[in-house]
XYZ file of C-alpha atoms in Angstrom:
657
model
C 0.000 0.000 0.000
C 2.788 2.396 0.852
C 4.534 1.748 -2.460
C 1.319 2.363 -4.384
C 0.800 5.730 -2.679
C 4.358 6.739 -3.439
C 3.547 6.384 -7.124
C 0.155 8.120 -7.003
C 1.085 11.184 -4.973
C 3.969 12.378 -7.206
C 1.819 11.892 -10.309
C -1.052 13.869 -8.769
C 1.340 16.611 -7.669
C 2.782 16.677 -11.185
C -0.691 17.128 -12.641
C -1.470 19.920 -10.174
C 1.776 21.618 -11.103
C 0.943 21.374 -14.811
C -2.538 22.799 -14.195
C -1.128 25.741 -12.233
C 1.570 26.276 -14.859
C -1.017 26.351 -17.652
C -3.191 28.769 -15.685
C -0.198 31.084 -15.178
C 0.777 30.820 -18.871
C -2.817 31.545 -19.958
C -3.115 34.526 -17.613
C 0.332 35.863 -18.493
C -0.259 35.612 -22.234
C -3.641 37.309 -21.787
C -2.021 40.254 -19.973
C 0.751 40.491 -22.582
C -1.843 40.490 -25.369
C -3.820 43.272 -23.678
C -0.736 45.426 -23.238
C 0.932 44.802 -26.599
C -1.900 43.977 -28.995
C -4.942 45.894 -27.788
C -6.291 48.724 -29.923
C -7.591 51.984 -28.480
C -11.056 50.475 -28.776
C -10.043 47.577 -26.440
C -10.112 45.091 -29.330
C -7.466 42.344 -29.374
C -7.245 40.986 -32.943
C -5.427 37.834 -31.823
C -6.015 35.986 -28.553
C -2.988 33.664 -28.044
C -4.183 32.249 -24.675
C -6.750 30.117 -26.507
C -3.946 28.743 -28.661
C -1.999 27.811 -25.524
C -5.117 26.167 -24.063
C -5.851 24.106 -27.194
C -2.226 23.025 -27.523
C -2.026 21.977 -23.868
C -5.242 19.928 -24.024
C -4.129 18.219 -27.246
C -0.681 17.456 -25.808
C -1.555 16.377 -22.262
C -5.252 15.446 -22.282
C -8.562 16.763 -20.995
C -7.426 16.738 -17.344
C -5.344 19.861 -17.945
C -8.563 21.698 -18.813
C -8.695 22.770 -15.145
C -5.727 24.980 -15.932
C -7.684 26.513 -18.831
C -10.588 27.154 -16.460
C -8.386 28.873 -13.866
C -6.393 30.862 -16.398
C -9.492 32.067 -18.264
C -11.214 32.982 -14.992
C -8.359 35.150 -13.700
C -7.681 36.686 -17.148
C -11.300 37.818 -17.505
C -11.803 38.583 -13.806
C -9.343 41.462 -13.859
C -10.874 42.708 -17.120
C -14.572 42.653 -16.179
C -14.616 42.967 -12.357
C -16.589 45.742 -10.655
C -14.817 46.497 -7.347
C -17.407 49.072 -6.247
C -18.518 46.916 -3.345
C -18.503 43.276 -2.367
C -21.959 42.606 -3.880
C -21.085 44.110 -7.270
C -17.778 42.230 -7.199
C -19.596 38.954 -6.526
C -22.191 39.639 -9.242
C -19.499 40.499 -11.798
C -17.692 37.268 -10.910
C -20.571 35.071 -12.117
C -20.354 35.947 -15.879
C -16.556 35.721 -15.629
C -16.861 32.182 -14.254
C -19.341 31.257 -17.010
C -16.948 32.688 -19.629
C -14.181 30.502 -18.184
C -16.461 27.457 -18.381
C -17.328 28.279 -22.014
C -13.637 28.640 -22.880
C -12.852 25.291 -21.246
C -15.763 23.481 -22.910
C -14.931 24.922 -26.346
C -11.276 23.939 -25.977
C -12.072 20.384 -24.835
C -14.754 19.974 -27.540
C -12.348 21.065 -30.298
C -9.672 18.672 -28.993
C -12.194 15.804 -28.650
C -13.504 16.218 -32.218
C -9.967 16.365 -33.603
C -8.873 13.227 -31.733
C -12.038 11.415 -32.810
C -11.668 12.218 -36.509
C -7.895 11.657 -36.690
C -7.853 8.456 -34.579
C -5.419 10.059 -32.097
C -2.855 10.716 -34.857
C -0.578 13.733 -34.808
C -2.842 16.174 -36.667
C -0.233 18.177 -38.603
C 1.426 15.396 -40.610
C -1.373 14.850 -43.139
C -3.168 17.446 -45.234
C -6.714 16.144 -44.451
C -5.841 16.197 -40.731
C -4.574 19.783 -41.063
C -7.958 20.886 -42.394
C -9.694 18.910 -39.631
C -7.528 20.804 -37.119
C -8.334 24.155 -38.731
C -12.084 23.472 -38.803
C -12.756 21.442 -35.641
C -10.184 22.834 -33.213
C -9.673 26.222 -34.824
C -13.298 27.095 -35.648
C -15.797 24.840 -33.858
C -14.198 25.164 -30.409
C -14.017 28.995 -30.502
C -17.696 29.060 -31.521
C -18.613 27.674 -28.076
C -16.209 30.094 -26.393
C -17.516 33.143 -28.281
C -21.187 32.218 -27.851
C -20.940 31.659 -24.095
C -18.695 34.676 -23.563
C -20.699 37.236 -25.539
C -23.994 35.913 -24.150
C -22.714 36.335 -20.567
C -21.474 39.873 -21.295
C -24.798 40.755 -22.923
C -26.804 39.366 -19.967
C -24.630 41.282 -17.503
C -25.102 44.509 -19.487
C -21.452 44.953 -20.458
C -22.270 44.502 -24.159
C -25.478 45.832 -25.766
C -27.617 43.190 -27.481
C -27.600 45.283 -30.676
C -23.835 44.728 -30.949
C -24.066 40.985 -30.174
C -23.225 39.822 -33.719
C -20.299 42.202 -34.163
C -18.793 41.408 -30.767
C -19.317 37.660 -31.294
C -17.544 37.760 -34.671
C -14.624 39.779 -33.266
C -14.327 37.427 -30.275
C -14.505 34.338 -32.506
C -11.964 35.612 -35.063
C -9.478 36.595 -32.345
C -9.741 33.130 -30.763
C -9.397 31.427 -34.149
C -6.326 33.521 -34.971
C -4.765 32.695 -31.614
C -5.289 28.951 -32.116
C -3.976 29.010 -35.688
C -0.789 30.824 -34.611
C 0.093 29.295 -31.234
C -1.351 25.750 -31.210
C 0.597 24.440 -34.273
C 3.820 25.747 -32.714
C 3.117 23.944 -29.431
C 2.059 20.713 -31.152
C 5.026 20.645 -33.523
C 7.572 21.362 -30.780
C 5.907 18.804 -28.507
C 6.086 16.209 -31.275
C 9.695 17.161 -32.033
C 10.778 16.824 -28.397
C 8.983 13.507 -28.012
C 10.596 12.055 -31.146
C 14.109 13.345 -30.438
C 14.202 13.129 -26.638
C 16.966 10.545 -26.558
C 19.122 12.170 -29.210
C 18.677 15.587 -27.570
C 19.984 14.237 -24.263
C 23.011 12.748 -25.992
C 23.602 15.969 -27.913
C 23.370 18.119 -24.776
C 25.724 15.777 -22.979
C 28.228 15.918 -25.860
C 28.273 19.708 -25.849
C 30.016 19.921 -22.481
C 32.405 16.998 -22.741
C 33.564 14.420 -25.229
C 33.588 10.668 -24.570
C 37.013 10.881 -22.867
C 36.000 13.738 -20.569
C 37.951 16.364 -22.507
C 36.414 19.545 -23.904
C 34.315 19.221 -27.006
C 36.358 18.722 -30.156
C 36.560 21.418 -32.818
C 34.667 19.262 -35.293
C 31.741 18.944 -32.871
C 31.730 22.689 -32.296
C 31.755 23.260 -36.060
C 28.776 20.947 -36.532
C 26.943 22.733 -33.730
C 27.388 26.162 -35.336
C 26.596 24.720 -38.758
C 23.211 23.595 -37.445
C 22.492 27.158 -36.297
C 23.334 28.779 -39.658
C 19.914 28.323 -41.263
C 17.867 29.450 -38.235
C 20.061 32.521 -37.760
C 19.879 33.529 -41.431
C 16.125 33.026 -41.530
C 15.621 34.936 -38.281
C 17.694 37.871 -39.556
C 15.802 37.962 -42.842
C 12.431 37.777 -41.107
C 13.331 40.601 -38.721
C 14.745 42.719 -41.557
C 11.728 42.271 -43.840
C 9.334 42.779 -40.914
C 11.104 46.026 -39.991
C 10.858 47.289 -43.578
C 7.260 46.122 -44.046
C 5.779 47.139 -40.701
C 8.188 49.817 -39.520
C 8.877 51.755 -42.710
C 5.379 51.365 -44.150
C 6.331 49.559 -47.361
C 3.871 46.945 -48.601
C 6.276 44.032 -48.407
C 4.295 41.883 -45.970
C 3.905 38.956 -48.343
C 7.687 38.937 -48.940
C 7.750 37.074 -45.632
C 5.980 34.085 -47.203
C 9.083 32.896 -49.179
C 11.067 33.064 -45.933
C 8.467 30.956 -44.173
C 8.420 28.485 -47.052
C 12.213 28.280 -46.850
C 11.943 27.599 -43.137
C 9.423 24.815 -43.822
C 11.955 23.036 -46.047
C 15.066 23.767 -43.984
C 13.837 23.774 -40.382
C 10.815 21.513 -40.594
C 7.463 22.059 -38.936
C 8.782 23.258 -35.513
C 10.978 25.983 -37.016
C 8.359 27.057 -39.561
C 5.583 27.374 -36.958
C 7.909 29.296 -34.610
C 8.788 31.808 -37.344
C 5.103 32.039 -38.287
C 4.336 32.926 -34.662
C 7.061 35.601 -34.687
C 5.826 37.119 -37.960
C 2.216 37.143 -36.718
C 3.248 38.745 -33.416
C 5.206 41.498 -35.211
C 2.281 42.097 -37.611
C -0.256 42.325 -34.781
C 1.828 44.684 -32.622
C 2.633 46.934 -35.590
C -0.963 47.063 -36.850
C -2.571 47.921 -33.502
C 0.018 50.699 -33.155
C -0.948 52.116 -36.562
C 2.106 50.908 -38.466
C 2.554 48.676 -41.472
C 0.550 48.067 -44.606
C -2.474 46.760 -42.705
C -2.984 49.919 -40.627
C -6.042 51.860 -41.728
C -8.313 54.560 -40.372
C -11.111 52.049 -40.213
C -10.287 49.663 -37.348
C -12.447 46.841 -38.737
C -10.725 47.134 -42.103
C -7.296 46.956 -40.429
C -8.228 43.919 -38.352
C -9.757 42.165 -41.349
C -6.594 42.645 -43.441
C -4.408 41.568 -40.525
C -6.417 38.413 -39.836
C -6.499 37.517 -43.530
C -2.716 37.820 -43.612
C -2.369 35.633 -40.518
C -4.780 33.067 -41.973
C -2.916 32.963 -45.309
C 0.540 32.433 -43.835
C -0.705 29.913 -41.263
C -2.660 27.860 -43.792
C 0.234 27.977 -46.270
C 2.805 26.804 -43.748
C 0.617 24.088 -42.218
C -0.356 22.634 -45.595
C 3.221 22.866 -46.881
C 4.741 21.246 -43.791
C 2.074 18.510 -43.896
C 2.924 17.903 -47.550
C 6.615 17.700 -46.686
C 5.848 15.320 -43.800
C 3.765 13.078 -46.068
C 6.560 13.095 -48.630
C 9.131 12.281 -45.938
C 7.006 9.396 -44.690
C 6.584 8.137 -48.240
C 10.332 8.364 -48.838
C 10.981 6.507 -45.579
C 8.592 3.751 -46.580
C 10.195 3.678 -50.018
C 13.664 3.351 -48.527
C 12.459 0.551 -46.281
C 10.852 -1.112 -49.262
C 14.080 -0.800 -51.245
C 16.033 -2.213 -48.341
C 13.641 -5.118 -48.074
C 13.815 -5.560 -51.833
C 17.609 -5.627 -51.731
C 17.489 -8.216 -48.973
C 15.052 -10.282 -50.968
C 17.144 -10.026 -54.125
C 20.065 -11.642 -52.349
C 18.184 -14.925 -52.182
C 15.973 -14.382 -55.213
C 18.124 -16.247 -57.735
C 18.268 -19.326 -55.556
C 14.525 -19.256 -54.983
C 13.869 -18.712 -58.686
C 15.923 -21.757 -59.602
C 14.004 -23.843 -57.092
C 10.615 -22.780 -58.331
C 11.225 -22.539 -62.070
C 10.178 -26.092 -62.693
C 7.165 -25.734 -60.407
C 6.088 -22.585 -62.223
C 6.489 -24.248 -65.588
C 4.219 -27.051 -64.448
C 1.646 -24.640 -63.085
C 1.846 -22.255 -66.025
C -0.241 -24.484 -68.265
C -2.861 -24.981 -65.564
C -2.908 -21.240 -64.912
C -3.461 -20.436 -68.580
C -6.322 -22.897 -68.696
C -7.808 -21.429 -65.543
C -7.453 -17.932 -66.953
C -9.177 -18.923 -70.164
C -11.955 -20.591 -68.196
C -12.281 -17.476 -66.047
C -12.536 -15.235 -69.092
C -15.200 -17.437 -70.607
C -17.050 -17.600 -67.298
C -16.966 -13.808 -67.020
C -18.321 -13.482 -70.536
C -21.018 -16.028 -69.783
C -21.985 -14.179 -66.628
C -22.077 -10.899 -68.534
C -24.266 -12.296 -71.276
C -26.403 -14.256 -68.810
C -27.055 -11.142 -66.736
C -27.895 -9.180 -69.852
C -30.227 -11.847 -71.180
C -31.741 -12.373 -67.744
C -32.545 -8.668 -67.484
C -33.885 -8.721 -71.056
C -35.948 -11.815 -70.308
C -37.424 -10.233 -67.189
C -38.296 -7.126 -69.155
C -39.838 -9.194 -71.978
C -41.837 -11.287 -69.512
C -43.000 -8.154 -67.708
C -44.043 -6.466 -70.949
C -45.841 -9.621 -72.100
C -47.677 -9.860 -68.778
C -48.689 -6.197 -68.819
C -49.859 -6.291 -72.449
C -51.696 -9.586 -72.077
C -54.421 -8.296 -69.740
C -55.559 -5.241 -71.773
C -55.308 -7.215 -75.045
C -57.501 -9.997 -73.622
C -59.912 -7.360 -72.390
C -60.123 -5.695 -75.828
C -60.287 -8.998 -77.685
C -63.007 -10.349 -75.420
C -65.105 -7.218 -75.650
C -64.858 -7.074 -79.450
C -67.316 -9.994 -79.610
C -69.870 -8.141 -77.536
C -69.220 -4.918 -79.422
C -69.825 -6.699 -82.740
C -73.102 -8.160 -81.422
C -74.228 -4.779 -80.116
C -73.499 -3.063 -83.436
C -75.282 -5.803 -85.375
C -78.284 -5.422 -83.100
C -78.265 -1.663 -83.628
C -78.050 -2.099 -87.386
C -80.944 -4.615 -87.365
C -82.958 -2.205 -85.274
C -82.222 0.504 -87.834
C -83.338 -1.798 -90.678
C -86.577 -2.630 -88.858
C -87.141 1.045 -88.254
C -86.664 1.759 -92.004
C -89.057 -1.094 -92.836
C -91.898 0.319 -90.745
C -91.133 3.933 -91.535
C -90.068 3.881 -95.195
C -90.790 7.564 -95.742
C -89.098 9.607 -92.997
C -89.287 13.414 -92.986
C -87.143 15.232 -95.492
C -84.739 16.587 -92.835
C -84.187 13.105 -91.344
C -83.761 11.630 -94.807
C -81.059 14.222 -95.548
C -79.204 13.279 -92.360
C -79.471 9.556 -93.215
C -78.161 10.182 -96.723
C -75.250 12.126 -95.296
C -74.407 9.238 -92.926
C -74.226 6.745 -95.843
C -75.728 3.921 -93.822
C -75.096 1.229 -96.420
C -71.381 2.067 -96.573
C -71.307 2.334 -92.786
C -72.780 -1.147 -92.400
C -70.267 -2.679 -94.799
C -67.219 -0.814 -93.419
C -68.154 -1.429 -89.774
C -67.894 -5.172 -90.262
C -64.488 -4.763 -91.936
C -63.217 -2.560 -89.092
C -64.332 -5.015 -86.439
C -62.722 -7.870 -88.337
C -59.453 -5.871 -88.631
C -59.500 -5.107 -84.907
C -60.116 -8.775 -84.129
C -57.224 -9.789 -86.380
C -54.972 -7.181 -84.715
C -55.747 -8.358 -81.191
C -55.214 -11.962 -82.245
C -51.838 -10.930 -83.695
C -50.881 -9.144 -80.450
C -51.995 -12.166 -78.406
C -49.799 -14.383 -80.578
C -46.799 -12.077 -80.062
C -47.418 -11.921 -76.299
C -47.581 -15.711 -76.129
C -44.380 -15.908 -78.155
C -42.672 -13.449 -75.789
C -43.675 -15.549 -72.801
C -42.556 -18.755 -74.486
C -39.287 -17.089 -75.491
C -38.398 -15.841 -71.992
C -39.703 -18.869 -70.012
C -38.611 -17.257 -66.735
C -41.208 -19.174 -64.742
C -39.840 -22.600 -65.694
C -37.244 -24.817 -64.054
C -33.589 -24.874 -65.083
C -34.160 -28.080 -67.046
C -37.584 -29.046 -68.376
C -38.905 -31.217 -71.180
C -40.184 -28.823 -73.872
C -41.221 -28.811 -77.503
C -38.272 -27.403 -79.450
C -40.553 -26.465 -82.359
C -42.568 -24.217 -80.051
C -39.410 -22.320 -79.088
C -38.388 -21.931 -82.756
C -41.878 -20.707 -83.706
C -41.902 -18.206 -80.824
C -38.552 -16.857 -81.975
C -39.827 -16.554 -85.558
C -42.844 -14.575 -84.364
C -40.510 -12.079 -82.685
C -38.441 -11.833 -85.890
C -41.468 -11.664 -88.209
C -40.986 -7.933 -88.827
C -37.519 -8.621 -90.250
C -38.798 -11.340 -92.575
C -41.482 -9.161 -94.184
C -41.023 -7.440 -97.524
C -39.504 -3.950 -97.699
C -39.093 -1.361 -100.411
C -35.655 -2.799 -101.201
C -36.411 -6.521 -101.237
C -39.296 -8.995 -101.284
C -40.270 -11.084 -98.288
C -37.649 -13.546 -97.027
C -38.929 -17.028 -97.769
C -39.089 -19.253 -94.688
C -39.095 -23.025 -95.134
C -39.820 -25.154 -92.072
C -39.028 -28.827 -92.381
C -39.870 -30.160 -88.936
C -39.304 -33.785 -88.085
C -41.079 -35.831 -85.450
C -39.101 -34.914 -82.314
C -39.707 -35.996 -78.735
C -39.811 -33.504 -75.894
C -36.269 -32.291 -75.231
C -35.049 -31.848 -71.642
C -33.227 -28.516 -71.796
C -33.060 -24.949 -70.546
C -35.643 -23.507 -72.908
C -34.856 -19.844 -72.287
C -31.139 -20.139 -73.097
C -31.843 -22.416 -76.092
C -34.258 -19.807 -77.435
C -31.375 -17.316 -77.224
C -29.399 -19.624 -79.509
C -32.262 -19.752 -82.030
C -32.585 -15.957 -81.871
C -28.847 -15.465 -82.471
C -28.613 -17.910 -85.401
C -31.783 -16.653 -87.106
C -30.736 -13.001 -86.647
C -27.342 -13.763 -88.199
C -29.067 -15.509 -91.124
C -31.281 -12.471 -91.733
C -28.234 -10.161 -91.488
C -26.404 -12.283 -94.030
C -29.369 -12.177 -96.442
C -29.759 -8.410 -96.081
C -26.057 -7.970 -96.767
C -26.281 -10.225 -99.823
C -28.910 -8.128 -101.614
C -27.203 -4.740 -101.138
C -25.755 -4.900 -104.653
C -28.838 -6.588 -106.232
C -32.015 -5.084 -107.682
C -35.544 -5.897 -106.566
C -36.337 -8.002 -109.704
C -33.050 -9.859 -109.320
C -33.864 -10.748 -105.719
C -37.423 -11.739 -106.714
C -36.040 -14.157 -109.302
C -33.842 -15.812 -106.684
C -35.646 -15.343 -103.388
C -33.796 -15.020 -100.091
C -34.489 -18.204 -98.181
C -34.048 -19.454 -94.621
C -34.554 -23.170 -94.087
C -35.119 -24.731 -90.666
C -34.830 -28.506 -90.419
C -35.184 -30.758 -87.376
C -34.384 -34.465 -87.231
C -33.930 -37.138 -84.587
C -30.524 -38.638 -85.193
C -30.862 -41.510 -82.686
C -32.717 -42.335 -79.493
C -30.878 -39.693 -77.470
C -29.772 -37.127 -80.051
C -31.637 -34.533 -82.110
C -30.431 -32.086 -84.750
C -31.629 -28.560 -85.567
C -30.234 -27.068 -88.771
C -30.645 -23.403 -89.758
C -29.373 -22.511 -93.239
C -29.594 -19.556 -95.603
C -28.616 -18.755 -99.186
C -26.771 -15.548 -98.250
C -23.218 -14.425 -98.956
C -21.596 -17.128 -96.827
C -18.563 -16.855 -94.564
C -15.046 -16.418 -95.992
C -12.729 -19.341 -95.344
C -10.133 -17.220 -93.539
C -12.548 -16.204 -90.761
C -14.708 -19.320 -90.518
C -12.490 -20.696 -87.743
C -12.968 -17.540 -85.619
C -16.738 -17.123 -85.651
C -17.162 -18.760 -82.230
C -14.368 -16.697 -80.605
C -15.479 -14.081 -78.031
C -15.735 -10.487 -79.332
C -15.020 -11.517 -82.914
C -17.442 -9.830 -85.309
C -17.496 -8.606 -88.901
C -20.373 -6.220 -88.286
C -19.877 -2.450 -88.091
C -19.368 -0.767 -84.716
C -22.658 -0.526 -82.826
C -24.336 -3.438 -84.652
C -22.621 -6.383 -83.016
C -20.575 -7.248 -79.933
C -19.157 -10.588 -81.068
C -20.773 -12.386 -78.134
C -23.829 -13.903 -79.849
C -22.214 -16.935 -81.514
C -19.731 -17.324 -78.657
C -22.536 -17.514 -76.086
C -24.560 -19.778 -78.378
C -21.633 -22.183 -78.575
C -21.219 -22.106 -74.778
C -24.948 -22.731 -74.218
C -25.088 -25.689 -76.614
C -21.795 -27.345 -75.657
C -21.429 -26.660 -71.945
C -24.968 -26.145 -70.664
C -26.581 -28.880 -72.800
C -23.659 -31.187 -73.605
C -24.257 -30.875 -77.349
C -22.382 -29.571 -80.346
C -22.676 -26.513 -82.594
C -20.839 -26.336 -85.887
C -20.964 -24.326 -89.074
C -20.594 -25.177 -92.755
C -20.408 -22.297 -95.233
C -19.680 -21.823 -98.927
C -18.845 -18.197 -99.867
C -21.430 -16.829 -102.280
C -23.875 -19.719 -101.737
C -24.883 -19.686 -98.095
C -24.246 -20.812 -94.542
C -25.516 -23.708 -92.467
C -25.462 -23.921 -88.660
C -26.142 -27.321 -87.091
C -27.139 -27.845 -83.453
C -26.861 -31.324 -81.979
C -28.179 -31.811 -78.449
C -29.150 -34.836 -76.376
C -32.768 -35.583 -75.562
C -31.916 -35.957 -71.875
C -30.323 -32.825 -70.467
C -27.158 -32.605 -68.355
C -27.798 -31.690 -64.708
C -25.044 -29.792 -62.930
C -24.091 -31.275 -59.602
């Protein structure tokens, strides 16, 4: 128990000391800011104490927020107290205490949000984290501080409600500026000390004595002064340019940016943020004293220009140093990768010799697997496309079927009703053969005899049209067959006929050619156990290619020439044996040249123009027939005479295990 207390008490005392130290630093910086950076209107354009508070909470944790509370309380107590009597002093203490609470809550909230979004990473090493720091810690936290502070001052009567927005904005901007200037410097130096703590101890020890106890060698002293060259040069240049820009009144403020950029490359993030703090401090002190390029008769205009300058240099340096840090990390990883690669290369030759034979053996299997994968991907692509098309076709067929059946069914009743009306009209004419002259004129104008004849023709045409639509709808449903099992015994002829119905518009005569002659030579086939939907896709692909070939063949021929030798598609079916059937689709088109006949079943091979073919139709047809149904698909073509595709499939389908 005694040993445990000996560990707890020093740690607690250390925390109390840190809290008191932060409170003193907050209060001291607040007093310095009021004396050095306050305008005659009691406006402080930059409030560094908030930067100290945010940096301390981010470095040490939320427990040090008690120091922020104490420091903010004492800093504002001396500014807003009313020592008239004890009661007024006590009353004026309440808003000061609330302001301190608001400052503490805003600081802790900004730190919490930053830790949460950066996963406790150092927030200035990555560009996205820099912007998270600027927004969450630099803007969200001060919003709480400014809102609580201005509200308390307004409730206590120290600030009129009419000026609430202006005072809030000034308060918020000064806090934001303080955080952007001071907090990065504290974080970067804290990170630097943590990373180089061991080397700094060794370096400090080597300054006084060498390893043998003798005074430091001349070479060590030279290295020490060489390290200080860049900081000294940069400090001199910054002071010189600042004196010219803010002391002499020349508009050279942005000449400081190249110096800061130089410091980012030469001194790293700690040196760059320190010089940024120095430049901002010089700019603030000069501006509030009416010096420099930002000084203006209008106080708000001066403060706006000053804060824009501070924001520009801070954002530039933070983003640049984060970029440099990311590049350094990438280079470190690259060096490690190269080192690992070099180590691996030492044994690579031996390992290659061991595995060369193994790779040679596996190379063939890998190529086969790759080819299978490519074909599988193509099959999946085409299957998904055809599945979506089939679902759409089935949906359209279902939606059209109901209204077509309704129209077709009601045409019978409509025909009966019209016939009844016409008979009633005839009976009326029989019993009243001599209607009035006006009525007779109307009847003559209606042309009743023509109306009776044409009405029957119209009804017959409508009946034929609905029957045609019903046939197409049935063909669409038979073609898609989405509601059927993977393998089912079906009538192949029904699938061919359904496909022909869908292609009927392409077979009809046009202005350029007569109708394509279709010859169906169906044999007596049993029901075939197959996937009807995919087999219908094969019929659609082969018949479409036949029609394309015929249309291409008559491009150079006249209408009479084509009529003398009609374009013909022949479909033949035969049963080859007890478990094998054949479907042959042939045409008398232009045929397939010999040099490309061996490629027609390759994926993406097509002779059609761009936009008219993908080269997947015959490839997928071959896959469906050979792999899905265990059959065979082959082609026989004679250029100039025609092409014949033959499908051979078993009666009993292949079921995948």
